[in-house]
Tab-separated table of C-alpha atoms and ligand atoms in Angstrom:
chain	number	residue	atom	x	y	z
A	1	MET	CA	-16.082	-28.112	-90.988
A	2	ASN	CA	-12.396	-27.407	-90.481
A	3	ARG	CA	-9.841	-28.291	-87.838
A	4	VAL	CA	-6.445	-26.757	-87.145
A	5	GLU	CA	-3.836	-27.889	-84.644
A	6	MET	CA	-0.819	-25.719	-83.895
A	7	ARG	CA	2.022	-26.355	-81.470
A	8	PHE	CA	4.441	-23.544	-80.728
A	9	LEU	CA	7.055	-22.535	-78.164
A	10	SER	CA	6.108	-20.370	-75.195
A	11	LEU	CA	7.430	-17.146	-76.684
A	12	ALA	CA	5.589	-13.837	-76.365
A	13	ASP	CA	5.951	-13.405	-80.143
A	14	ASN	CA	3.783	-16.460	-80.679
A	15	VAL	CA	0.785	-14.742	-79.079
A	16	GLY	CA	0.475	-12.709	-82.280
A	17	LEU	CA	0.826	-15.841	-84.371
A	18	ALA	CA	-2.043	-17.487	-82.481
A	19	ARG	CA	-4.232	-14.370	-82.882
A	20	ILE	CA	-3.704	-14.256	-86.623
A	21	ALA	CA	-4.356	-17.978	-87.034
A	22	ALA	CA	-7.598	-17.712	-85.038
A	23	ALA	CA	-8.725	-14.696	-87.070
A	24	ALA	CA	-7.928	-16.436	-90.348
A	25	LEU	CA	-9.904	-19.523	-89.381
A	26	ALA	CA	-12.829	-17.491	-88.015
A	27	GLY	CA	-12.844	-15.644	-91.347
A	28	GLN	CA	-13.828	-18.903	-93.053
A	29	ALA	CA	-17.131	-18.885	-91.136
A	30	ASN	CA	-19.885	-16.290	-90.946
A	31	PHE	CA	-18.327	-14.325	-88.127
A	32	SER	CA	-18.516	-10.547	-88.309
A	33	ILE	CA	-15.397	-8.391	-88.064
A	34	HIS	CA	-16.535	-7.507	-84.549
A	35	ASP	CA	-16.866	-11.208	-83.589
A	36	ILE	CA	-13.412	-11.912	-84.996
A	37	GLU	CA	-11.899	-9.072	-82.958
A	38	GLU	CA	-13.350	-10.592	-79.792
A	39	ILE	CA	-12.172	-14.103	-80.681
A	40	LYS	CA	-8.668	-12.685	-81.216
A	41	VAL	CA	-8.681	-11.082	-77.764
A	42	ALA	CA	-9.861	-14.307	-76.103
A	43	VAL	CA	-7.156	-16.358	-77.857
A	44	SER	CA	-4.489	-13.781	-76.962
A	45	GLU	CA	-5.467	-13.870	-73.319
A	46	ALA	CA	-5.382	-17.664	-73.125
A	47	VAL	CA	-2.069	-17.978	-74.969
A	48	SER	CA	-0.496	-15.118	-72.959
A	49	ASN	CA	-1.525	-16.871	-69.772
A	50	ALA	CA	0.136	-20.095	-70.939
A	51	VAL	CA	3.381	-18.213	-71.674
A	52	ILE	CA	3.424	-15.847	-68.682
A	53	HIS	CA	1.905	-18.003	-65.956
A	54	GLY	CA	2.017	-21.581	-67.219
A	55	TYR	CA	5.693	-21.432	-68.185
A	56	GLU	CA	6.597	-18.394	-66.031
A	57	ASN	CA	8.064	-16.774	-69.155
A	58	ARG	CA	10.432	-19.639	-69.874
A	59	PRO	CA	10.741	-19.863	-73.651
A	60	ASP	CA	11.061	-23.643	-73.934
A	61	GLY	CA	7.536	-24.872	-73.154
A	62	TRP	CA	5.013	-26.110	-75.707
A	63	VAL	CA	1.668	-24.431	-76.173
A	64	GLU	CA	-0.994	-26.147	-78.232
A	65	LEU	CA	-3.820	-24.332	-79.982
A	66	THR	CA	-6.562	-26.508	-81.424
A	67	MET	CA	-9.390	-24.847	-83.311
A	68	GLU	CA	-12.464	-26.409	-84.817
A	69	LEU	CA	-15.039	-24.785	-87.055
A	70	ASP	CA	-18.475	-26.238	-87.609
A	71	GLU	CA	-21.842	-24.952	-88.857
A	72	SER	CA	-22.694	-23.300	-85.552
A	73	GLY	CA	-19.382	-21.825	-84.507
A	74	MET	CA	-15.818	-22.267	-83.412
A	75	THR	CA	-14.252	-24.196	-80.547
A	76	ILE	CA	-10.802	-23.213	-79.324
A	77	LEU	CA	-8.570	-25.188	-76.978
A	78	VAL	CA	-5.368	-23.699	-75.547
A	79	GLU	CA	-3.219	-26.135	-73.629
A	80	ASP	CA	0.062	-25.892	-71.747
A	81	TRP	CA	2.119	-28.324	-69.692
A	82	GLY	CA	3.319	-25.724	-67.212
A	83	VAL	CA	2.878	-25.099	-63.494
A	84	GLY	CA	-0.922	-25.422	-63.422
A	85	ILE	CA	-3.454	-23.493	-61.327
A	86	ALA	CA	-4.009	-24.328	-57.645
A	87	ASP	CA	-7.518	-22.843	-57.428
A	88	VAL	CA	-9.248	-22.381	-60.787
A	89	GLU	CA	-12.375	-20.805	-59.292
A	90	LYS	CA	-10.314	-18.125	-57.580
A	91	ALA	CA	-8.141	-17.576	-60.660
A	92	ARG	CA	-11.301	-16.880	-62.694
A	93	GLU	CA	-12.550	-14.184	-60.314
A	94	PRO	CA	-12.505	-10.674	-61.808
A	95	ALA	CA	-9.382	-8.715	-60.856
A	96	TYR	CA	-7.669	-11.741	-59.311
A	97	SER	CA	-4.031	-12.074	-60.332
A	98	LYS	CA	-1.045	-13.886	-58.887
A	99	ASP	CA	0.984	-10.868	-60.004
A	100	PRO	CA	0.072	-7.558	-58.310
A	101	ASP	CA	1.223	-5.638	-61.403
A	102	ARG	CA	-1.362	-7.327	-63.640
A	103	MET	CA	-5.060	-6.502	-63.995
A	104	GLY	CA	-6.379	-10.029	-63.541
A	105	LEU	CA	-8.812	-9.595	-66.424
A	106	GLY	CA	-7.733	-12.315	-68.857
A	107	PHE	CA	-10.364	-14.841	-67.812
A	108	VAL	CA	-12.965	-12.060	-67.592
A	109	PHE	CA	-12.346	-11.162	-71.248
A	110	MET	CA	-12.441	-14.810	-72.315
A	111	GLU	CA	-15.687	-15.292	-70.411
A	112	SER	CA	-17.407	-12.192	-71.751
A	113	PHE	CA	-16.273	-12.523	-75.363
A	114	MET	CA	-16.956	-16.222	-75.744
A	115	HIS	CA	-20.092	-18.318	-75.280
A	116	GLY	CA	-18.711	-20.801	-72.816
A	117	LEU	CA	-15.359	-21.148	-71.082
A	118	GLU	CA	-14.057	-24.276	-69.379
A	119	VAL	CA	-10.789	-24.337	-67.488
A	120	GLU	CA	-9.141	-27.530	-66.338
A	121	SER	CA	-5.840	-27.504	-64.540
A	122	THR	CA	-3.635	-29.727	-62.430
A	123	LEU	CA	-0.822	-28.299	-60.312
A	124	GLY	CA	2.529	-29.252	-61.772
A	125	GLN	CA	0.944	-30.731	-64.896
A	126	GLY	CA	-0.618	-27.916	-66.854
A	127	THR	CA	-3.764	-26.158	-67.952
A	128	GLN	CA	-6.456	-26.560	-70.597
A	129	VAL	CA	-8.711	-23.686	-71.583
A	130	ARG	CA	-11.641	-24.514	-73.844
A	131	MET	CA	-13.799	-21.789	-75.355
A	132	ARG	CA	-16.687	-21.785	-77.770
A	133	ARG	CA	-18.046	-18.976	-79.903
A	134	PHE	CA	-21.330	-19.330	-81.776
A	135	VAL	CA	-22.019	-17.620	-85.048
A	136	THR	CA	-24.829	-15.213	-84.274
A	137	LEU	CA	-26.879	-13.901	-87.136
A	138	SER	CA	-27.255	-10.153	-86.872
A	139	VAL	CA	-30.357	-8.944	-88.650
A	140	SER	CA	-30.155	-5.270	-89.506
A	141	ARG	CA	-33.125	-2.996	-88.737
A	142	ASP	CA	-33.680	-2.328	-92.428
A	143	ALA	CA	-34.123	-6.009	-93.140
A	144	GLN	CA	-36.733	-6.548	-90.425
B	1	ATP	N1	-2.109	-21.222	-68.118
B	1	ATP	C1	-1.964	-20.876	-66.824
B	1	ATP	N2	-1.073	-21.520	-66.037
B	1	ATP	C2	-0.924	-21.184	-64.734
B	1	ATP	N3	-1.631	-20.209	-64.112
B	1	ATP	C3	-2.529	-19.542	-64.846
B	1	ATP	C4	-2.750	-19.831	-66.237
B	1	ATP	N4	-3.723	-18.999	-66.688
B	1	ATP	C5	-4.080	-18.240	-65.632
B	1	ATP	N5	-3.377	-18.543	-64.518
B	1	ATP	C6	-3.548	-17.953	-63.171
B	1	ATP	O1	-4.813	-17.305	-63.136
B	1	ATP	C7	-4.655	-15.934	-62.772
B	1	ATP	C8	-5.711	-15.096	-63.457
B	1	ATP	O2	-5.506	-15.073	-64.878
B	1	ATP	P1	-6.028	-13.819	-65.718
B	1	ATP	O3	-5.631	-13.983	-67.121
B	1	ATP	O4	-7.479	-13.613	-65.407
B	1	ATP	O5	-5.259	-12.594	-65.053
B	1	ATP	P2	-3.699	-12.218	-65.205
B	1	ATP	O6	-3.074	-12.984	-66.305
B	1	ATP	O7	-3.084	-12.337	-63.868
B	1	ATP	O8	-3.786	-10.678	-65.607
B	1	ATP	P3	-4.100	-10.098	-67.088
B	1	ATP	O9	-4.618	-11.246	-67.924
B	1	ATP	O10	-5.138	-9.043	-66.853
B	1	ATP	O11	-2.785	-9.574	-67.559
B	1	ATP	C9	-3.218	-15.592	-63.116
B	1	ATP	O12	-2.714	-14.525	-62.337
B	1	ATP	C10	-2.495	-16.908	-62.829
B	1	ATP	O13	-2.202	-17.026	-61.465
B	2	MG	MG1	-3.917	-13.158	-68.169
């Protein structure tokens, strides 16, 4: 069991910081390299969204990353106190983006790489993204 809480400014540079922290914590559990790569992508997407959309690229907002490891996996919470999302269901649709220059795939990656994604948001107050990844035991063919 381990728990990490980080609070950092809404700077693009801190996306990398969050990725590395998530990878380092995941490395303490039985996640494979492949699992860790996917966890890093999911964390990047959530933190990027907080910076780009939540704070509209303003560098003076707080982003909080809370990560918890237990026997069965890892829970990750990314929180911002930015503009919030008017329609979460629509925002989660594949290829939906507020910005026509973006792909609208962040939530799709989070959803496909993690085992459970919950998004809570209030307009003008901020957004919470909670994700869970289970440790899955991969049994090789030779061992069967
Ligand atoms: N933390 C947030 N605060 C405010 N709005 C958000 C937040 N996260 C997501 N959104 C909204 O949800 C939409 C979809 O997010 P998603 O990450 O799927 O796509 P995107 O960020 O637009 O594009 P991509 O992630 O592919 O660059 C965003 O365009 C934005 O309108
Ligand atoms: Mg995104």
